[in-house]
């Protein structure tokens, strides 16, 4: 929750404030594009964070790595809140903001994976889908909290005061959440699954390379599973805030209120997706979510086109509900794909490659595509991303019955039935053959 509060508060303020205080010389349209480019660099940095923190997460443990990600994110966020504007220090201001956003991206690149693995590796198999979705649920709550803090700040001061110092308050306030997070993470023990792996085989020297060597197919297709989720969530939390105010003429408070509502309704959708995956399977839920998302992507901007608060709320909430149901099973599905020995690295890398393609690219190209070709063309672009995610999920097998321990071998989601047959065959062999 705390990590995503920090990450989303940047995205929301970038949509409302950064074009005016960090990119004023570019004009309104170009300033907006530049602001969303600062969001994009964080997604590009996320795979770097996944490699860095994944390496140490697989070698030193999940707990130590999670403390590091939280500290890095917290420091970067507070420094953004204290950043001088372009009027004060010139071109150095946007460059420093980009640098802090890169640090945020590196931190969040290792965050979701570590938090999810803590839950997944502790969870009992029959309800692993439910328990593993709590890291994603925390992200949704953090998003809503960030937007609510921004809305309260915006509503309690004038436009000039908000542009002068009010936008900084949500950034600086995150230091309180940082202290809470450090206390919580300091009290968590390392997962038994990781301790067992280290005791049996020791730590991998290069976990990501080992993952690519042994499970290249899972790394490749796993990178596409979350395209829809990232595209939909960051459309609502990023570009649609700017689109609602600049293109549809809605007030900032209206757009922020609706975006908070959308961030709230995604929470039960995540819970539903995670719980449902324990009953019908992770793959089935994700496939269904991607299929519905592809259809909705084509309808989204025609719905928004009426430029009313009601249709904007409908578009934002439906988008987030679809993303939430699809997101719910991922907390179990992604870790179940990979062996314990390199699970942190492989899961984080696949997850964050999807973040670059699904989270960064749509936000960067949205304004230019809509201005040049119209909103339906951008909806078609989103639909293509959803179809790619659908195809990648279909290419992977079901993981619901996989074991999280190290003894189950590589590629369990493809070979679970085969492994059971091998065990049965081994039991039928004479004792000397088994030896």
Short mmCIF file of C-alpha atoms in Angstrom, two decimals:
data_model
loop_
_atom_site.label_atom_id
_atom_site.label_comp_id
_atom_site.label_asym_id
_atom_site.label_seq_id
_atom_site.Cartn_x
_atom_site.Cartn_y
_atom_site.Cartn_z
CA UNK A 1 0.00 0.00 0.00
CA UNK A 2 2.77 2.41 0.97
CA UNK A 3 4.86 1.77 -2.12
CA UNK A 4 1.93 2.33 -4.48
CA UNK A 5 0.84 5.45 -2.59
CA UNK A 6 4.24 6.94 -3.40
CA UNK A 7 4.20 5.71 -7.00
CA UNK A 8 0.67 6.87 -7.83
CA UNK A 9 0.89 10.26 -6.16
CA UNK A 10 3.61 11.11 -8.66
CA UNK A 11 1.47 9.98 -11.60
CA UNK A 12 -1.53 12.01 -10.46
CA UNK A 13 0.38 15.20 -9.72
CA UNK A 14 2.24 14.84 -13.03
CA UNK A 15 -1.12 14.95 -14.82
CA UNK A 16 -2.31 18.08 -12.99
CA UNK A 17 0.72 20.13 -11.99
CA UNK A 18 4.03 19.16 -13.60
CA UNK A 19 3.31 20.70 -17.05
CA UNK A 20 2.93 24.08 -15.33
CA UNK A 21 5.83 24.03 -12.85
CA UNK A 22 8.47 21.77 -14.43
CA UNK A 23 7.76 22.14 -18.17
CA UNK A 24 6.24 25.62 -18.54
CA UNK A 25 8.37 26.57 -21.55
CA UNK A 26 6.95 23.72 -23.65
CA UNK A 27 3.36 24.91 -23.64
CA UNK A 28 0.27 23.01 -22.51
CA UNK A 29 0.22 20.12 -25.01
CA UNK A 30 3.96 19.47 -25.14
CA UNK A 31 4.23 19.95 -21.38
CA UNK A 32 1.62 17.26 -20.85
CA UNK A 33 3.52 14.87 -23.14
CA UNK A 34 6.76 15.62 -21.27
CA UNK A 35 5.07 15.03 -17.92
CA UNK A 36 3.82 11.63 -19.01
CA UNK A 37 7.27 10.85 -20.33
CA UNK A 38 8.51 11.24 -16.75
CA UNK A 39 6.00 8.55 -15.82
CA UNK A 40 7.33 6.38 -18.61
CA UNK A 41 10.93 6.44 -17.36
CA UNK A 42 9.77 4.81 -14.13
CA UNK A 43 8.36 1.87 -16.06
CA UNK A 44 11.59 1.57 -18.03
CA UNK A 45 13.49 1.55 -14.72
CA UNK A 46 11.25 -1.15 -13.24
CA UNK A 47 12.95 -4.07 -15.03
CA UNK A 48 16.27 -2.74 -13.74
CA UNK A 49 14.85 -2.83 -10.22
CA UNK A 50 13.47 -6.31 -10.78
CA UNK A 51 16.92 -7.58 -11.82
CA UNK A 52 18.68 -5.80 -8.96
CA UNK A 53 16.29 -6.66 -6.15
CA UNK A 54 15.41 -10.03 -7.66
CA UNK A 55 19.09 -11.00 -7.52
CA UNK A 56 19.35 -10.15 -3.82
CA UNK A 57 15.88 -11.49 -3.07
CA UNK A 58 16.91 -14.90 -4.39
CA UNK A 59 20.30 -14.79 -2.69
CA UNK A 60 19.70 -13.01 0.63
CA UNK A 61 15.97 -13.43 1.13
CA UNK A 62 12.66 -11.72 0.58
CA UNK A 63 12.58 -9.81 3.88
CA UNK A 64 15.88 -7.93 3.54
CA UNK A 65 15.08 -6.95 -0.02
CA UNK A 66 11.65 -5.58 0.87
CA UNK A 67 13.14 -3.24 3.48
CA UNK A 68 15.53 -1.88 0.83
CA UNK A 69 12.77 -1.24 -1.73
CA UNK A 70 10.68 0.61 0.83
CA UNK A 71 13.56 2.87 1.89
CA UNK A 72 14.49 3.73 -1.70
CA UNK A 73 10.91 4.54 -2.65
CA UNK A 74 10.32 6.63 0.47
CA UNK A 75 13.44 8.74 0.08
CA UNK A 76 12.79 9.41 -3.63
CA UNK A 77 9.18 10.44 -2.95
CA UNK A 78 10.08 12.88 -0.17
CA UNK A 79 12.77 14.46 -2.36
CA UNK A 80 10.21 15.07 -5.14
CA UNK A 81 8.09 16.92 -2.60
CA UNK A 82 11.05 19.16 -1.77
CA UNK A 83 12.09 19.75 -5.40
CA UNK A 84 12.59 23.37 -6.63
CA UNK A 85 10.57 24.33 -9.72
CA UNK A 86 11.81 25.26 -13.20
CA UNK A 87 11.37 28.96 -12.37
CA UNK A 88 13.80 28.53 -9.46
CA UNK A 89 16.59 26.35 -10.87
CA UNK A 90 15.78 26.11 -14.57
CA UNK A 91 16.30 22.92 -16.56
CA UNK A 92 17.83 21.16 -13.56
CA UNK A 93 14.35 20.88 -12.00
CA UNK A 94 12.79 18.52 -14.56
CA UNK A 95 16.04 16.55 -14.77
CA UNK A 96 16.05 15.99 -11.01
CA UNK A 97 12.37 15.01 -11.08
CA UNK A 98 13.14 12.44 -13.77
CA UNK A 99 16.03 11.10 -11.64
CA UNK A 100 13.73 10.68 -8.63
CA UNK A 101 11.13 8.97 -10.82
CA UNK A 102 13.80 6.56 -12.02
CA UNK A 103 14.60 5.70 -8.38
CA UNK A 104 10.89 5.16 -7.74
CA UNK A 105 10.76 2.83 -10.73
CA UNK A 106 13.76 0.83 -9.51
CA UNK A 107 12.18 0.50 -6.07
CA UNK A 108 8.75 -0.56 -7.26
CA UNK A 109 10.44 -2.98 -9.67
CA UNK A 110 11.36 -5.17 -6.72
CA UNK A 111 8.44 -4.33 -4.45
CA UNK A 112 5.37 -6.14 -5.75
CA UNK A 113 7.34 -9.32 -6.39
CA UNK A 114 8.83 -9.53 -2.91
CA UNK A 115 5.56 -8.75 -1.15
CA UNK A 116 3.68 -11.24 -3.30
CA UNK A 117 6.24 -13.99 -2.75
CA UNK A 118 6.01 -13.48 1.00
CA UNK A 119 2.28 -14.15 0.78
CA UNK A 120 2.41 -16.92 -1.85
CA UNK A 121 5.19 -18.88 -0.18
CA UNK A 122 3.40 -18.80 3.17
CA UNK A 123 -0.12 -19.47 1.82
CA UNK A 124 -1.78 -22.91 1.94
CA UNK A 125 -2.23 -24.28 -1.57
CA UNK A 126 -6.07 -24.54 -1.54
CA UNK A 127 -6.39 -20.79 -0.89
CA UNK A 128 -3.14 -19.49 -2.37
CA UNK A 129 -4.98 -17.44 -4.97
CA UNK A 130 -6.90 -15.61 -2.25
CA UNK A 131 -3.96 -14.92 0.06
CA UNK A 132 -1.53 -14.02 -2.71
CA UNK A 133 -3.73 -11.21 -4.01
CA UNK A 134 -3.22 -9.11 -0.85
CA UNK A 135 -0.10 -7.36 -2.20
CA UNK A 136 -2.11 -6.31 -5.26
CA UNK A 137 -4.99 -5.28 -2.99
CA UNK A 138 -2.58 -3.14 -0.98
CA UNK A 139 -1.56 -1.43 -4.19
CA UNK A 140 -5.19 -0.57 -4.93
CA UNK A 141 -5.68 0.84 -1.44
CA UNK A 142 -2.47 2.85 -1.79
CA UNK A 143 -3.71 4.30 -5.07
CA UNK A 144 -7.00 5.36 -3.52
CA UNK A 145 -5.18 6.85 -0.51
CA UNK A 146 -2.84 8.83 -2.77
CA UNK A 147 -5.71 10.27 -4.79
CA UNK A 148 -7.76 11.04 -1.67
CA UNK A 149 -4.82 12.91 -0.14
CA UNK A 150 -4.38 14.88 -3.35
CA UNK A 151 -8.11 15.66 -3.55
CA UNK A 152 -8.31 16.93 0.04
CA UNK A 153 -5.23 19.07 -0.55
CA UNK A 154 -6.71 20.43 -3.78
CA UNK A 155 -10.09 21.26 -2.27
CA UNK A 156 -8.75 23.06 0.80
CA UNK A 157 -6.65 25.73 -0.95
CA UNK A 158 -6.72 28.09 -3.88
CA UNK A 159 -5.30 27.29 -7.33
CA UNK A 160 -2.27 29.50 -6.70
CA UNK A 161 -1.57 27.96 -3.31
CA UNK A 162 -1.90 24.45 -4.70
CA UNK A 163 0.53 25.19 -7.54
CA UNK A 164 2.91 26.93 -5.16
CA UNK A 165 3.17 24.42 -2.32
CA UNK A 166 -0.01 22.38 -1.91
CA UNK A 167 0.97 19.66 -4.37
CA UNK A 168 4.05 18.96 -2.22
CA UNK A 169 2.07 17.97 0.87
CA UNK A 170 1.11 14.42 -0.27
CA UNK A 171 4.77 13.72 -1.14
CA UNK A 172 6.15 14.97 2.16
CA UNK A 173 3.41 13.22 4.17
CA UNK A 174 4.59 9.85 2.83
CA UNK A 175 7.45 9.90 5.35
CA UNK A 176 4.90 8.90 8.02
CA UNK A 177 3.85 5.88 5.97
CA UNK A 178 7.50 4.99 5.44
CA UNK A 179 8.06 4.66 9.18
CA UNK A 180 5.02 2.42 9.54
CA UNK A 181 6.18 0.23 6.67
CA UNK A 182 9.66 -0.20 8.09
CA UNK A 183 8.21 -1.26 11.45
CA UNK A 184 5.94 -3.86 9.81
CA UNK A 185 8.65 -5.32 7.59
CA UNK A 186 11.12 -5.50 10.44
CA UNK A 187 8.78 -7.92 12.24
CA UNK A 188 8.24 -10.36 9.34
CA UNK A 189 10.19 -13.63 9.24
CA UNK A 190 11.73 -15.10 6.10
CA UNK A 191 9.54 -17.65 4.27
CA UNK A 192 10.10 -21.36 5.07
CA UNK A 193 10.15 -22.13 1.32
CA UNK A 194 13.15 -19.86 0.77
CA UNK A 195 14.96 -21.15 3.88
CA UNK A 196 14.44 -24.73 2.70
CA UNK A 197 15.85 -23.94 -0.75
CA UNK A 198 18.96 -22.29 0.70
CA UNK A 199 19.50 -25.22 3.06
CA UNK A 200 19.14 -27.80 0.28
CA UNK A 201 21.03 -26.23 -2.59
CA UNK A 202 22.44 -22.87 -1.56
CA UNK A 203 21.74 -19.59 -3.34
CA UNK A 204 21.89 -19.23 -7.12
CA UNK A 205 24.88 -17.20 -8.28
CA UNK A 206 22.96 -15.62 -11.20
CA UNK A 207 19.25 -16.34 -10.61
CA UNK A 208 17.84 -14.45 -13.61
CA UNK A 209 20.23 -16.13 -16.04
CA UNK A 210 19.32 -19.46 -14.50
CA UNK A 211 15.63 -18.70 -15.00
CA UNK A 212 16.14 -17.75 -18.65
CA UNK A 213 18.18 -20.90 -19.20
CA UNK A 214 15.72 -23.32 -17.60
CA UNK A 215 12.36 -21.59 -18.19
CA UNK A 216 12.66 -19.21 -21.16
CA UNK A 217 9.12 -19.92 -22.32
CA UNK A 218 7.62 -18.96 -18.97
CA UNK A 219 9.70 -15.77 -18.78
CA UNK A 220 8.65 -14.77 -22.30
CA UNK A 221 4.92 -15.45 -22.07
CA UNK A 222 4.76 -14.40 -18.42
CA UNK A 223 5.90 -10.95 -19.57
CA UNK A 224 2.73 -10.61 -21.62
CA UNK A 225 0.17 -11.85 -19.09
CA UNK A 226 -0.14 -8.47 -17.33
CA UNK A 227 -0.27 -6.15 -20.35
CA UNK A 228 -4.00 -5.56 -19.93
CA UNK A 229 -3.78 -4.96 -16.19
CA UNK A 230 -1.02 -2.36 -16.47
CA UNK A 231 -2.58 -0.63 -19.47
CA UNK A 232 -6.01 -0.31 -17.85
CA UNK A 233 -4.89 0.70 -14.35
CA UNK A 234 -2.43 3.38 -15.45
CA UNK A 235 -4.83 4.72 -18.06
CA UNK A 236 -7.24 5.53 -15.24
CA UNK A 237 -4.64 6.69 -12.71
CA UNK A 238 -2.59 8.66 -15.22
CA UNK A 239 -3.79 9.69 -18.66
CA UNK A 240 -7.55 9.75 -17.99
CA UNK A 241 -7.04 12.36 -15.27
CA UNK A 242 -5.48 14.67 -17.84
CA UNK A 243 -8.02 13.63 -20.51
CA UNK A 244 -10.98 14.33 -18.23
CA UNK A 245 -9.84 17.85 -17.36
CA UNK A 246 -8.18 18.99 -20.61
CA UNK A 247 -10.29 17.26 -23.27
CA UNK A 248 -13.66 16.67 -21.61
CA UNK A 249 -13.75 19.91 -19.63
CA UNK A 250 -14.50 18.29 -16.27
CA UNK A 251 -13.27 19.97 -13.10
CA UNK A 252 -10.17 18.67 -11.33
CA UNK A 253 -12.13 17.83 -8.19
CA UNK A 254 -14.71 15.89 -10.21
CA UNK A 255 -12.06 13.90 -12.04
CA UNK A 256 -10.11 13.16 -8.86
CA UNK A 257 -13.26 12.11 -7.00
CA UNK A 258 -14.21 9.72 -9.79
CA UNK A 259 -10.68 8.33 -9.98
CA UNK A 260 -10.77 7.67 -6.22
CA UNK A 261 -14.06 5.83 -6.71
CA UNK A 262 -12.46 3.76 -9.47
CA UNK A 263 -9.51 2.99 -7.18
CA UNK A 264 -11.97 1.78 -4.54
CA UNK A 265 -14.04 -0.47 -6.79
CA UNK A 266 -10.95 -2.25 -8.07
CA UNK A 267 -10.34 -3.61 -4.55
CA UNK A 268 -13.31 -6.03 -4.38
CA UNK A 269 -12.62 -6.97 -8.00
CA UNK A 270 -9.07 -8.04 -7.04
CA UNK A 271 -10.44 -10.07 -4.13
CA UNK A 272 -13.02 -11.70 -6.41
CA UNK A 273 -10.40 -12.60 -9.03
CA UNK A 274 -8.03 -14.10 -6.48
CA UNK A 275 -10.72 -16.13 -4.70
CA UNK A 276 -12.28 -17.29 -7.97
CA UNK A 277 -8.90 -18.55 -9.18
CA UNK A 278 -8.83 -21.03 -6.30
CA UNK A 279 -12.05 -22.54 -7.63
CA UNK A 280 -11.77 -22.49 -11.43
CA UNK A 281 -8.05 -21.85 -11.92
CA UNK A 282 -5.76 -18.84 -12.37
CA UNK A 283 -5.52 -19.21 -16.12
CA UNK A 284 -9.28 -19.30 -16.71
CA UNK A 285 -9.87 -16.07 -14.78
CA UNK A 286 -7.02 -14.22 -16.52
CA UNK A 287 -8.13 -15.41 -19.97
CA UNK A 288 -11.69 -14.26 -19.30
CA UNK A 289 -10.49 -10.87 -18.04
CA UNK A 290 -8.30 -10.28 -21.09
CA UNK A 291 -11.09 -11.24 -23.50
CA UNK A 292 -13.57 -8.84 -21.88
CA UNK A 293 -10.88 -6.15 -21.75
CA UNK A 294 -10.25 -6.33 -25.51
CA UNK A 295 -13.94 -5.60 -26.17
CA UNK A 296 -14.14 -2.84 -23.56
CA UNK A 297 -11.03 -1.09 -24.93
CA UNK A 298 -12.94 -0.38 -28.16
CA UNK A 299 -15.94 0.99 -26.26
CA UNK A 300 -14.10 3.06 -23.64
CA UNK A 301 -13.49 6.32 -25.50
CA UNK A 302 -16.90 6.40 -27.22
CA UNK A 303 -18.37 6.12 -23.71
CA UNK A 304 -16.14 8.94 -22.45
CA UNK A 305 -16.99 11.06 -25.50
CA UNK A 306 -20.25 12.37 -24.07
CA UNK A 307 -18.10 14.43 -21.66
CA UNK A 308 -20.31 13.99 -18.61
CA UNK A 309 -19.27 13.09 -15.08
CA UNK A 310 -21.55 10.04 -15.15
CA UNK A 311 -20.01 8.53 -18.30
CA UNK A 312 -16.51 9.37 -17.09
CA UNK A 313 -17.28 7.52 -13.86
CA UNK A 314 -18.70 4.59 -15.83
CA UNK A 315 -15.63 4.40 -18.04
CA UNK A 316 -13.15 4.63 -15.16
CA UNK A 317 -14.95 2.16 -12.88
CA UNK A 318 -15.60 -0.51 -15.52
CA UNK A 319 -11.98 -0.25 -16.67
CA UNK A 320 -10.72 -0.77 -13.14
CA UNK A 321 -13.13 -3.62 -12.38
CA UNK A 322 -11.97 -5.54 -15.45
CA UNK A 323 -8.34 -4.88 -14.51
CA UNK A 324 -8.98 -5.94 -10.90
CA UNK A 325 -10.57 -9.29 -11.71
CA UNK A 326 -7.71 -10.02 -14.12
CA UNK A 327 -5.11 -8.87 -11.58
CA UNK A 328 -6.43 -10.93 -8.67
CA UNK A 329 -5.05 -14.35 -9.72
CA UNK A 330 -1.68 -12.99 -10.86
CA UNK A 331 -0.23 -12.92 -7.34
CA UNK A 332 -0.40 -16.71 -7.28
CA UNK A 333 -0.10 -17.42 -11.02
CA UNK A 334 3.27 -15.70 -11.58
CA UNK A 335 5.17 -17.20 -8.59
CA UNK A 336 3.71 -20.64 -9.34
CA UNK A 337 5.31 -20.56 -12.78
CA UNK A 338 8.87 -20.53 -11.46
CA UNK A 339 11.21 -22.55 -9.30
CA UNK A 340 12.02 -21.27 -5.80
CA UNK A 341 15.70 -20.94 -6.67
CA UNK A 342 15.09 -17.99 -9.00
CA UNK A 343 11.43 -17.18 -8.35
CA UNK A 344 12.02 -13.58 -7.22
CA UNK A 345 14.14 -12.71 -10.27
CA UNK A 346 11.98 -14.44 -12.87
CA UNK A 347 8.64 -13.26 -11.49
CA UNK A 348 9.84 -9.69 -11.05
CA UNK A 349 11.43 -9.49 -14.48
CA UNK A 350 8.34 -10.81 -16.28
CA UNK A 351 6.03 -8.60 -14.22
CA UNK A 352 8.01 -5.43 -14.92
CA UNK A 353 8.56 -6.04 -18.61
CA UNK A 354 4.77 -6.05 -18.78
CA UNK A 355 4.89 -2.77 -16.86
CA UNK A 356 7.02 -1.16 -19.55
CA UNK A 357 4.84 -2.35 -22.43
CA UNK A 358 1.46 -2.02 -20.76
CA UNK A 359 2.00 0.79 -18.27
CA UNK A 360 4.43 3.17 -19.94
CA UNK A 361 3.78 2.90 -23.67
CA UNK A 362 0.01 3.68 -23.68
CA UNK A 363 0.48 6.77 -21.51
CA UNK A 364 3.24 8.11 -23.71
CA UNK A 365 1.47 7.56 -27.05
CA UNK A 366 -2.09 8.34 -25.90
CA UNK A 367 -2.11 12.11 -26.41
CA UNK A 368 -0.34 12.02 -29.78
CA UNK A 369 -2.50 9.16 -31.10
CA UNK A 370 -5.78 10.74 -30.03
CA UNK A 371 -4.82 14.17 -31.37
CA UNK A 372 -3.74 12.72 -34.73
CA UNK A 373 -6.02 9.76 -35.40
CA UNK A 374 -8.84 10.11 -32.88
CA UNK A 375 -9.76 8.31 -29.68
CA UNK A 376 -11.08 5.16 -31.38
CA UNK A 377 -7.62 4.51 -32.86
CA UNK A 378 -6.14 4.59 -29.38
CA UNK A 379 -8.90 2.25 -28.16
CA UNK A 380 -7.89 -0.16 -30.92
CA UNK A 381 -4.28 0.09 -29.73
CA UNK A 382 -5.40 -0.86 -26.21
CA UNK A 383 -7.42 -3.76 -27.63
CA UNK A 384 -4.31 -5.11 -29.38
CA UNK A 385 -2.43 -5.07 -26.07
CA UNK A 386 -5.29 -7.00 -24.47
CA UNK A 387 -5.21 -9.61 -27.24
CA UNK A 388 -1.46 -10.05 -26.79
CA UNK A 389 -2.03 -10.62 -23.08
CA UNK A 390 -4.77 -13.11 -23.92
CA UNK A 391 -2.49 -15.05 -26.27
CA UNK A 392 0.36 -15.17 -23.74
CA UNK A 393 -1.96 -16.52 -21.04
CA UNK A 394 -3.37 -19.17 -23.36
CA UNK A 395 0.20 -20.26 -24.15
CA UNK A 396 0.84 -20.99 -20.46
CA UNK A 397 -0.63 -23.87 -18.52
CA UNK A 398 -2.71 -23.92 -15.35
CA UNK A 399 -0.72 -23.56 -12.10
CA UNK A 400 -3.38 -23.96 -9.40
CA UNK A 401 -2.10 -27.38 -8.27
CA UNK A 402 1.60 -26.47 -8.31
CA UNK A 403 3.72 -26.82 -5.18
CA UNK A 404 5.75 -23.81 -4.04
CA UNK A 405 8.55 -25.87 -2.51
CA UNK A 406 11.84 -26.54 -4.22
CA UNK A 407 11.37 -30.26 -4.72
CA UNK A 408 8.90 -30.03 -7.58
CA UNK A 409 11.43 -29.20 -10.28
CA UNK A 410 11.32 -26.72 -13.15
CA UNK A 411 8.33 -25.77 -15.25
CA UNK A 412 5.74 -27.26 -12.93
CA UNK A 413 2.79 -25.65 -14.69
CA UNK A 414 3.56 -27.60 -17.87
CA UNK A 415 4.73 -30.84 -16.34
CA UNK A 416 2.63 -31.30 -13.22
CA UNK A 417 0.71 -34.23 -14.66
CA UNK A 418 3.85 -35.65 -16.24
CA UNK A 419 5.64 -35.43 -12.87
CA UNK A 420 2.84 -37.36 -11.22
CA UNK A 421 3.13 -40.05 -13.89
CA UNK A 422 6.89 -40.20 -13.37
CA UNK A 423 6.45 -40.62 -9.63
CA UNK A 424 3.94 -43.42 -10.28
CA UNK A 425 6.35 -45.10 -12.70
CA UNK A 426 9.23 -44.79 -10.24
CA UNK A 427 7.16 -46.41 -7.52
CA UNK A 428 6.62 -49.37 -9.84
CA UNK A 429 10.35 -49.87 -10.46
CA UNK A 430 12.44 -52.41 -8.53
CA UNK A 431 14.44 -51.03 -5.64
CA UNK A 432 17.79 -51.26 -7.46
CA UNK A 433 16.36 -49.30 -10.41
CA UNK A 434 15.07 -46.58 -8.09
CA UNK A 435 18.56 -46.27 -6.56
#
